[in-house]
XYZ file of C-alpha atoms in Angstrom:
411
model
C 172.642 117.006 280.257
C 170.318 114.682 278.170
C 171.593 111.682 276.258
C 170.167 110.742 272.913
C 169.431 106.620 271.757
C 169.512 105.595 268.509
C 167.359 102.638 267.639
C 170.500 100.549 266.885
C 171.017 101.274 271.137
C 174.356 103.285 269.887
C 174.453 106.763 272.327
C 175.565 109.456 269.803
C 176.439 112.603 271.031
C 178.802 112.945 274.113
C 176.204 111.884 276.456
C 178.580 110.733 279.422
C 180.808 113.871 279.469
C 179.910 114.681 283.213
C 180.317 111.208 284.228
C 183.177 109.251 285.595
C 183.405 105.805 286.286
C 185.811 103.576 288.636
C 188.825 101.546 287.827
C 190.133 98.710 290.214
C 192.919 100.904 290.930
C 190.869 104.174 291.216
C 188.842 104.073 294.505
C 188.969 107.952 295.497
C 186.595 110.218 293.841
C 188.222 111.630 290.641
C 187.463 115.059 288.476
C 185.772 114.661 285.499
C 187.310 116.573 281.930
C 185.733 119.887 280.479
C 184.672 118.258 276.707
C 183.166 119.378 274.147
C 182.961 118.291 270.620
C 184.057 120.078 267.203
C 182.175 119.399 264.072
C 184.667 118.522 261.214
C 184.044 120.072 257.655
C 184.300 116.121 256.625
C 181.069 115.320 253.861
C 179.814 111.753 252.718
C 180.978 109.141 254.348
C 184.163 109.881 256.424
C 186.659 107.313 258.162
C 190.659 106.762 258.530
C 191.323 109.667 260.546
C 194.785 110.869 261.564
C 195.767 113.851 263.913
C 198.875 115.924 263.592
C 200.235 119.275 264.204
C 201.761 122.215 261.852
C 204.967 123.602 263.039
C 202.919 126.851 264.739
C 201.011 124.195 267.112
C 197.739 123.992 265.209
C 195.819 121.113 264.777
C 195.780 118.977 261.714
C 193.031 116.819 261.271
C 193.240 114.178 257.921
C 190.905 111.844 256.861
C 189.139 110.060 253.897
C 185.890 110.148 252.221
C 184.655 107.251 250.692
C 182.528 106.320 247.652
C 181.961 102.709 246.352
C 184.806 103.437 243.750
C 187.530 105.612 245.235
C 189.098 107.582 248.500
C 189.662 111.166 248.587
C 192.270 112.400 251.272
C 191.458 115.351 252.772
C 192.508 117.653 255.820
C 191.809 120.794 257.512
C 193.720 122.802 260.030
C 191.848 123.978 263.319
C 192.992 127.395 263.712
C 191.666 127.859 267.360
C 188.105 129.150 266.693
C 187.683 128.157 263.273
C 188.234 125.224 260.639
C 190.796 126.733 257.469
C 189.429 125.653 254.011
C 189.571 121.751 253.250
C 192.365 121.058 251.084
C 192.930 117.504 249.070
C 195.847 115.758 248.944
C 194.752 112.867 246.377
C 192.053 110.854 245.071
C 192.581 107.114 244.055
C 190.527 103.958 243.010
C 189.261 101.736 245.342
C 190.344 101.642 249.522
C 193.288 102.325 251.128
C 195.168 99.736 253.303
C 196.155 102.493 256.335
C 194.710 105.798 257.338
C 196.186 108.407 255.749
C 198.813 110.742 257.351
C 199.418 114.878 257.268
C 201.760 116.340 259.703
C 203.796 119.739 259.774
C 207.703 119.457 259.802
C 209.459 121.674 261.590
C 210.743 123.647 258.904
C 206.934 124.549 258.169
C 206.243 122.338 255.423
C 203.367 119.713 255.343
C 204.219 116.054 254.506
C 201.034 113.219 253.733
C 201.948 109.589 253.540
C 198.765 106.895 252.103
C 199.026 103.196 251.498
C 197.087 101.829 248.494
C 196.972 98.197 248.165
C 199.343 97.027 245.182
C 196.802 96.667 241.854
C 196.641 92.904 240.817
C 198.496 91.770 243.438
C 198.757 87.321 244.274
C 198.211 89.154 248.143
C 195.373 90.652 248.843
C 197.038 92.566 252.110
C 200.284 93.735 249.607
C 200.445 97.741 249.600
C 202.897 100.303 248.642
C 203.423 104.044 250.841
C 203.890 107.187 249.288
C 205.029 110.231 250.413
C 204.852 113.978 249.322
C 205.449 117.412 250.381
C 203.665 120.108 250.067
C 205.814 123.759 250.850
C 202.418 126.226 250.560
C 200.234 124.122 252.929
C 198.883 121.477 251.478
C 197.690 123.646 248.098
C 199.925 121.741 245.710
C 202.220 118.935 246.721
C 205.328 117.710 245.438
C 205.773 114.450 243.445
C 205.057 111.412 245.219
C 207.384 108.371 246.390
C 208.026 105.524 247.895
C 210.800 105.769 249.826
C 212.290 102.336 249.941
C 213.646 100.166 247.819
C 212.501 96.752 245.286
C 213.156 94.478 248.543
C 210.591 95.776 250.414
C 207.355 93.916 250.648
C 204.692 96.652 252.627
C 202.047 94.889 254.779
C 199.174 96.672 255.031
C 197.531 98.765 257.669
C 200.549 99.132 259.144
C 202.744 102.671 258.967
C 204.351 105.129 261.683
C 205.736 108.709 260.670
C 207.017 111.505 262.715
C 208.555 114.928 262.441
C 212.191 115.563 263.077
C 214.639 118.512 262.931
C 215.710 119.975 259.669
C 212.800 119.072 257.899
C 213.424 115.579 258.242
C 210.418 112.839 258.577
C 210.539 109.582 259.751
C 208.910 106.523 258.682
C 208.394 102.995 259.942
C 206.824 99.842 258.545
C 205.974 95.976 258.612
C 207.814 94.693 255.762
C 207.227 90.742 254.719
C 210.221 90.631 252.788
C 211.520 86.883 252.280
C 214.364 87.026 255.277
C 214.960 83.226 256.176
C 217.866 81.544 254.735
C 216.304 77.776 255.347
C 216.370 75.348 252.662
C 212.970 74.521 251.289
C 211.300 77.365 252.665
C 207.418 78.006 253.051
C 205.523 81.078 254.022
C 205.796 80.090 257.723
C 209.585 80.099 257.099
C 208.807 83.982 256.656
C 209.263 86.527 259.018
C 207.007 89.970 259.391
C 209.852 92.921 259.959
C 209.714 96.003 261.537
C 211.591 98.739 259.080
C 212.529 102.652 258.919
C 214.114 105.065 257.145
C 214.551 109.040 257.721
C 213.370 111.502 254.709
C 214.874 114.561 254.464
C 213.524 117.625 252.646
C 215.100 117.088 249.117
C 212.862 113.566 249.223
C 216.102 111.611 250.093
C 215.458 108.893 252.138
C 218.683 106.806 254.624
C 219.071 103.553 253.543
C 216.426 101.016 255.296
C 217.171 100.178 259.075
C 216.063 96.825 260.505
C 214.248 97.545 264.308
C 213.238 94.186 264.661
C 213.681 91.654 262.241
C 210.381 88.917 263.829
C 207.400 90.963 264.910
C 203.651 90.082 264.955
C 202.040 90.733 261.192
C 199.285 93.726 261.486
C 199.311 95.163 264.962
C 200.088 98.900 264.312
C 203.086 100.328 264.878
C 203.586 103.687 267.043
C 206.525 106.258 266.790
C 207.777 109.396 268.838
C 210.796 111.161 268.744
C 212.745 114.019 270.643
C 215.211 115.330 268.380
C 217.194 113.083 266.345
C 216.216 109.945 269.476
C 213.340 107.943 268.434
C 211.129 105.710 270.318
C 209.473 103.065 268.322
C 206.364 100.254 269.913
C 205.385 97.433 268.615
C 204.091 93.903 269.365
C 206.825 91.613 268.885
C 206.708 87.951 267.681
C 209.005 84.892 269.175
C 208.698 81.432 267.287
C 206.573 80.268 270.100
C 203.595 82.303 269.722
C 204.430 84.939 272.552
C 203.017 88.561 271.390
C 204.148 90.955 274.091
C 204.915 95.066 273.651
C 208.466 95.791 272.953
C 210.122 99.865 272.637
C 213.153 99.782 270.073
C 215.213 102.853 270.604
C 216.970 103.804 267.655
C 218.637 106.869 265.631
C 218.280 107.963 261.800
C 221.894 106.189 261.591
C 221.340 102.736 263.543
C 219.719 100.360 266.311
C 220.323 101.551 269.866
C 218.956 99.012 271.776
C 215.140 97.337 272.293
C 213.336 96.384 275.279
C 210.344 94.255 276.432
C 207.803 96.762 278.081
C 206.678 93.929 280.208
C 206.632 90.317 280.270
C 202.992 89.475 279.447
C 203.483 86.210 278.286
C 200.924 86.934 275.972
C 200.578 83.684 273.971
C 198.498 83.636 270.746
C 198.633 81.973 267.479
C 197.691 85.130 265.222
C 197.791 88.396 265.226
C 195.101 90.619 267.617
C 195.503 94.001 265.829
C 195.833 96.089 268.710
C 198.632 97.867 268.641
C 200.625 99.735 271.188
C 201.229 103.652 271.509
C 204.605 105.921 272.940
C 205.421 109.375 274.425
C 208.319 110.680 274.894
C 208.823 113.936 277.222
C 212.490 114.851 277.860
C 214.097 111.419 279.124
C 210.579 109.873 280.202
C 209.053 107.342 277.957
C 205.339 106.228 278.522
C 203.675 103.487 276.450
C 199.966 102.166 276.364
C 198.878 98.929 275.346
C 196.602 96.165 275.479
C 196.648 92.694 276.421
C 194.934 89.126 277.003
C 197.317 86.999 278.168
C 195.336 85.601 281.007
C 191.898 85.529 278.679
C 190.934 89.220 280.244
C 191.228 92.220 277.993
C 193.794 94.464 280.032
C 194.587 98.155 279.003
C 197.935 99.431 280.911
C 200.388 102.069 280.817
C 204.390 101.408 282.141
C 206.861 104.475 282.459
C 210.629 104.530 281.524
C 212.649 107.435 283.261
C 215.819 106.323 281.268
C 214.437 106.814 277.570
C 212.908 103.624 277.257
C 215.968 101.433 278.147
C 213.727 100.067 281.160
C 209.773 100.607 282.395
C 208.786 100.323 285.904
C 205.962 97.702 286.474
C 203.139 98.818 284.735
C 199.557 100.163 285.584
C 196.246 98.604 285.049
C 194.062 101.253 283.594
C 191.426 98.995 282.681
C 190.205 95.112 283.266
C 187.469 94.740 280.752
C 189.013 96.169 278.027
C 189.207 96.207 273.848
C 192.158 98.199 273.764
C 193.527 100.568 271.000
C 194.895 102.605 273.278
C 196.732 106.009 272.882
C 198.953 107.801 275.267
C 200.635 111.327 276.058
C 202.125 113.505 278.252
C 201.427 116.246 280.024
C 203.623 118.787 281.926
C 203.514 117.393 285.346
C 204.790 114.557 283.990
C 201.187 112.438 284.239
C 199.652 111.200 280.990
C 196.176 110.953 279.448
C 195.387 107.610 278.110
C 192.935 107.051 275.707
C 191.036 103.281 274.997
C 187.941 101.645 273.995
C 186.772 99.707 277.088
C 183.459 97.441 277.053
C 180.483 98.133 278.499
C 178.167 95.192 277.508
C 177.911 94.292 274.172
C 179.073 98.451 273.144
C 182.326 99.840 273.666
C 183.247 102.739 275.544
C 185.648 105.696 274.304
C 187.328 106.939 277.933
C 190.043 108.949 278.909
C 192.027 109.498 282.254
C 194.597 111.346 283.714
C 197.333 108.492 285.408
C 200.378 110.300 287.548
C 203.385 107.510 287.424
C 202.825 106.887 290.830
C 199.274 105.500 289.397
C 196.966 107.502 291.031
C 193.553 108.943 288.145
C 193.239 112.356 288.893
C 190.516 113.179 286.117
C 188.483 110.508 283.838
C 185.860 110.594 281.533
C 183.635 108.516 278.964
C 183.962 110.449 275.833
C 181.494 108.401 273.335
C 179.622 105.141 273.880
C 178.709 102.610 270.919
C 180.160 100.472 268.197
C 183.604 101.151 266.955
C 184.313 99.700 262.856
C 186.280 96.819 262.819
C 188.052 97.976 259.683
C 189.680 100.521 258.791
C 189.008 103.141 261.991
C 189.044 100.765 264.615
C 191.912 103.114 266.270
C 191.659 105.988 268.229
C 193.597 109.406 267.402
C 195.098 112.024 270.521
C 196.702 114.944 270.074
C 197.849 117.810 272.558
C 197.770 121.001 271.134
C 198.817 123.572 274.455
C 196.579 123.530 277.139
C 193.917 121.049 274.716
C 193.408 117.975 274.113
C 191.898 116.531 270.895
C 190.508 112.826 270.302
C 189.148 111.512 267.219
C 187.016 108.274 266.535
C 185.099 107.312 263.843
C 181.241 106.981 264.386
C 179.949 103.918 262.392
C 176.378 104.667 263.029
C 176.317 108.179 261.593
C 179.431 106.961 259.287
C 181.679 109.962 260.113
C 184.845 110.759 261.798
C 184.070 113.030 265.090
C 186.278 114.825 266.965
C 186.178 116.024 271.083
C 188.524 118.945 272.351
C 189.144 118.997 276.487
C 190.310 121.598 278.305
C 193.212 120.957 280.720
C 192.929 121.695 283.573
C 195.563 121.867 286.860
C 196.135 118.588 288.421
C 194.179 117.866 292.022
């Protein structure tokens, strides 16, 4: 296989599919992952990307073009061999303060969720989410809403949705509505909350449910749910500055109960924007995240067997890490683990196969370059049967590209 340079030193093209590399806790030889990439019908300028299934298992792929004045949201559906035709959901002025989401309900609908920023607004990072449905696949969509009330004070970059039974969709945000009660407040007597609410198909959202009422401002938020039992992670916020990954467990009707993933002791006076990532498979809970609490960017991965009440001690997938890290699982009850790690002064798009005894069974280097800082600094992962599809937006050839791999039986 031959690897292309551009002159910026950015390696386009999956140049390092063949090659693995070696972890501190990975000293046996390990398989590499069958990859190849898809070329998405994206044109222009292309970032934001979001992946999602329809109700049938095929892929959904969003994302938005660009132009100086305005973003179009667009998707496509990968059915197997071939892209279906691009459909838009919306076109509106200027940027948008999240990417985009399109997912299939279970009922076989479509439902897209965007965040533009709030026009005129004193806060430069104040947005607003609406939602809409679309019953004929993404050809016409219902009217859009917001689906929370005049309280609510959206903070951008930051939304979580996922599909549950009877049509229903859930949502969670980071709210910065005024919550202290102290006399002669400030803005540091505010407090950055972690909110949801469950949509159901006649666009009628539950009233607002408080997960966390302190967590840290504009690290993303990550949702998964089995049935009507939702998993929530997030980086959480105590007064003193400590920024570790919590999992709030919680129903469309109330709080169940929230736990630390692990005790960090990640102390930092703002927000790193690196947000954590859940999967939930039966009663097992795994979670990804990243962390610098001793000065060394650390990617790891802790298991619950309980549903997220507690996680075992977690795995070190990576020492030399920038994070953004996605997770899932697979059937054998190992998951893939997507990151950025550093290699230099580039980063490194990599994937492995972890068992929850800890052991990398298969691990790869997808992409190798510069990641954007803003607004597709994340990853996307999606498991659609026995494939696996990762998305990342290339800032050199200003698109979003997309890898499929094959999965293959465990060794």
């Amino acid at each position: 296989m031959i690897c292309y340079s551009l002159f910026s030193k950015i390696l386009i093209g999956i140049c390092l599919l063949g090659m693995g590399w070696q972890t501190g806790f990975a000293k046996s030889s390990t398989k590499t992952f069958p990859v190849r990439e898809l070329t998405l019908p994206v044109t222009g300028i292309s970032q934001q990307h979001h992946l999602a299934k329809t109700a049938d298992g095929r892929l959904i792929v969003s994302w938005v073009e660009r132009d100086e004045q305005s973003s179009t949201v667009r998707f496509s559906v990968w059915d197997k061999k071939k892209w279906l035709p691009v459909q838009t959901v919306l076109k509106v002025a200027g940027k948008l303060g999240a990417p985009p989401v399109v997912l299939g309900l279970n009922d076989g609908a479509l439902a897209a969720a965007w965040m533009p920023y709030v026009p005129n607004s004193t806060d430069k990072y104040a947005a607003d989410i609406y939602v809409a449905r679309s019953e004929d696949g993404g050809i016409s969509w219902g009217k859009a809403f917001k689906p929370y009330g005049d309280a609510a004070r959206i903070y951008d970059a930051q939304m979580s949705l996922t599909a549950l039974l009877d049509g229903k969709l859930a949502l969670v945000w980071t709210d910065m509505r005024y919550v202290s009660h102290e006399p002669n407040h400030d803005m540091k007597a505010n407090r950055f909350q972690l909110m949801a609410t469950v949509i159901d198909k006649q666009a009628l959202p539950t009233p607002e449910i408080t997960l966390d009422n302190d967590v840290c401002s504009c690290c993303s938020v990550f949702t998964d749910a089995q049935g009507d039992n939702l998993v929530s992670v997030y980086r959480d916020h105590t007064i003193d500055e400590i920024r570790d990954t919590s999992a709030v467990r919680w129903t469309p009707q109330k709080v169940i109960g929230a736990t630390r993933v692990h005790d960090d002791h990640w102390h930092i006076e703002g927000c790193p924007s690196n947000g954590p990532a859940v999967a939930l498979f039966n009663k097992q809970v795994a979670v990804a995240w990243f962390s610098a609490a001793d000065g060394i960017g650390r990617v790891k991965l802790g298991f619950s067997k309980d549903g997220g009440e507690h996680f075992a001690t977690p795995i070190e997938i990576d020492a030399n890490a920038n994070g953004y890290a996605d997770t899932l699982f697979l059937d054998d009850g190992s998951a893939l683990v997507s990151w950025r790690a550093r290699v230099g002064a580039e980063d490194a798009l990599r994937i492995a196969r972890v068992s929850q005894s800890g052991r990398v069974t298969q691990q790869s280097t997808i992409y190798q370059g510069s990641f954007p800082k803003w607004p597709s600094r994340h990853l996307s992962l999606k498991r659609i049967g026995k494939e696996v599809f990762i998305a990342w937006t290339d800032p050199v050839q200003k698109k979003v590209r997309l890898a499929v791999i094959k999965l293959t039986k465990r060794t």
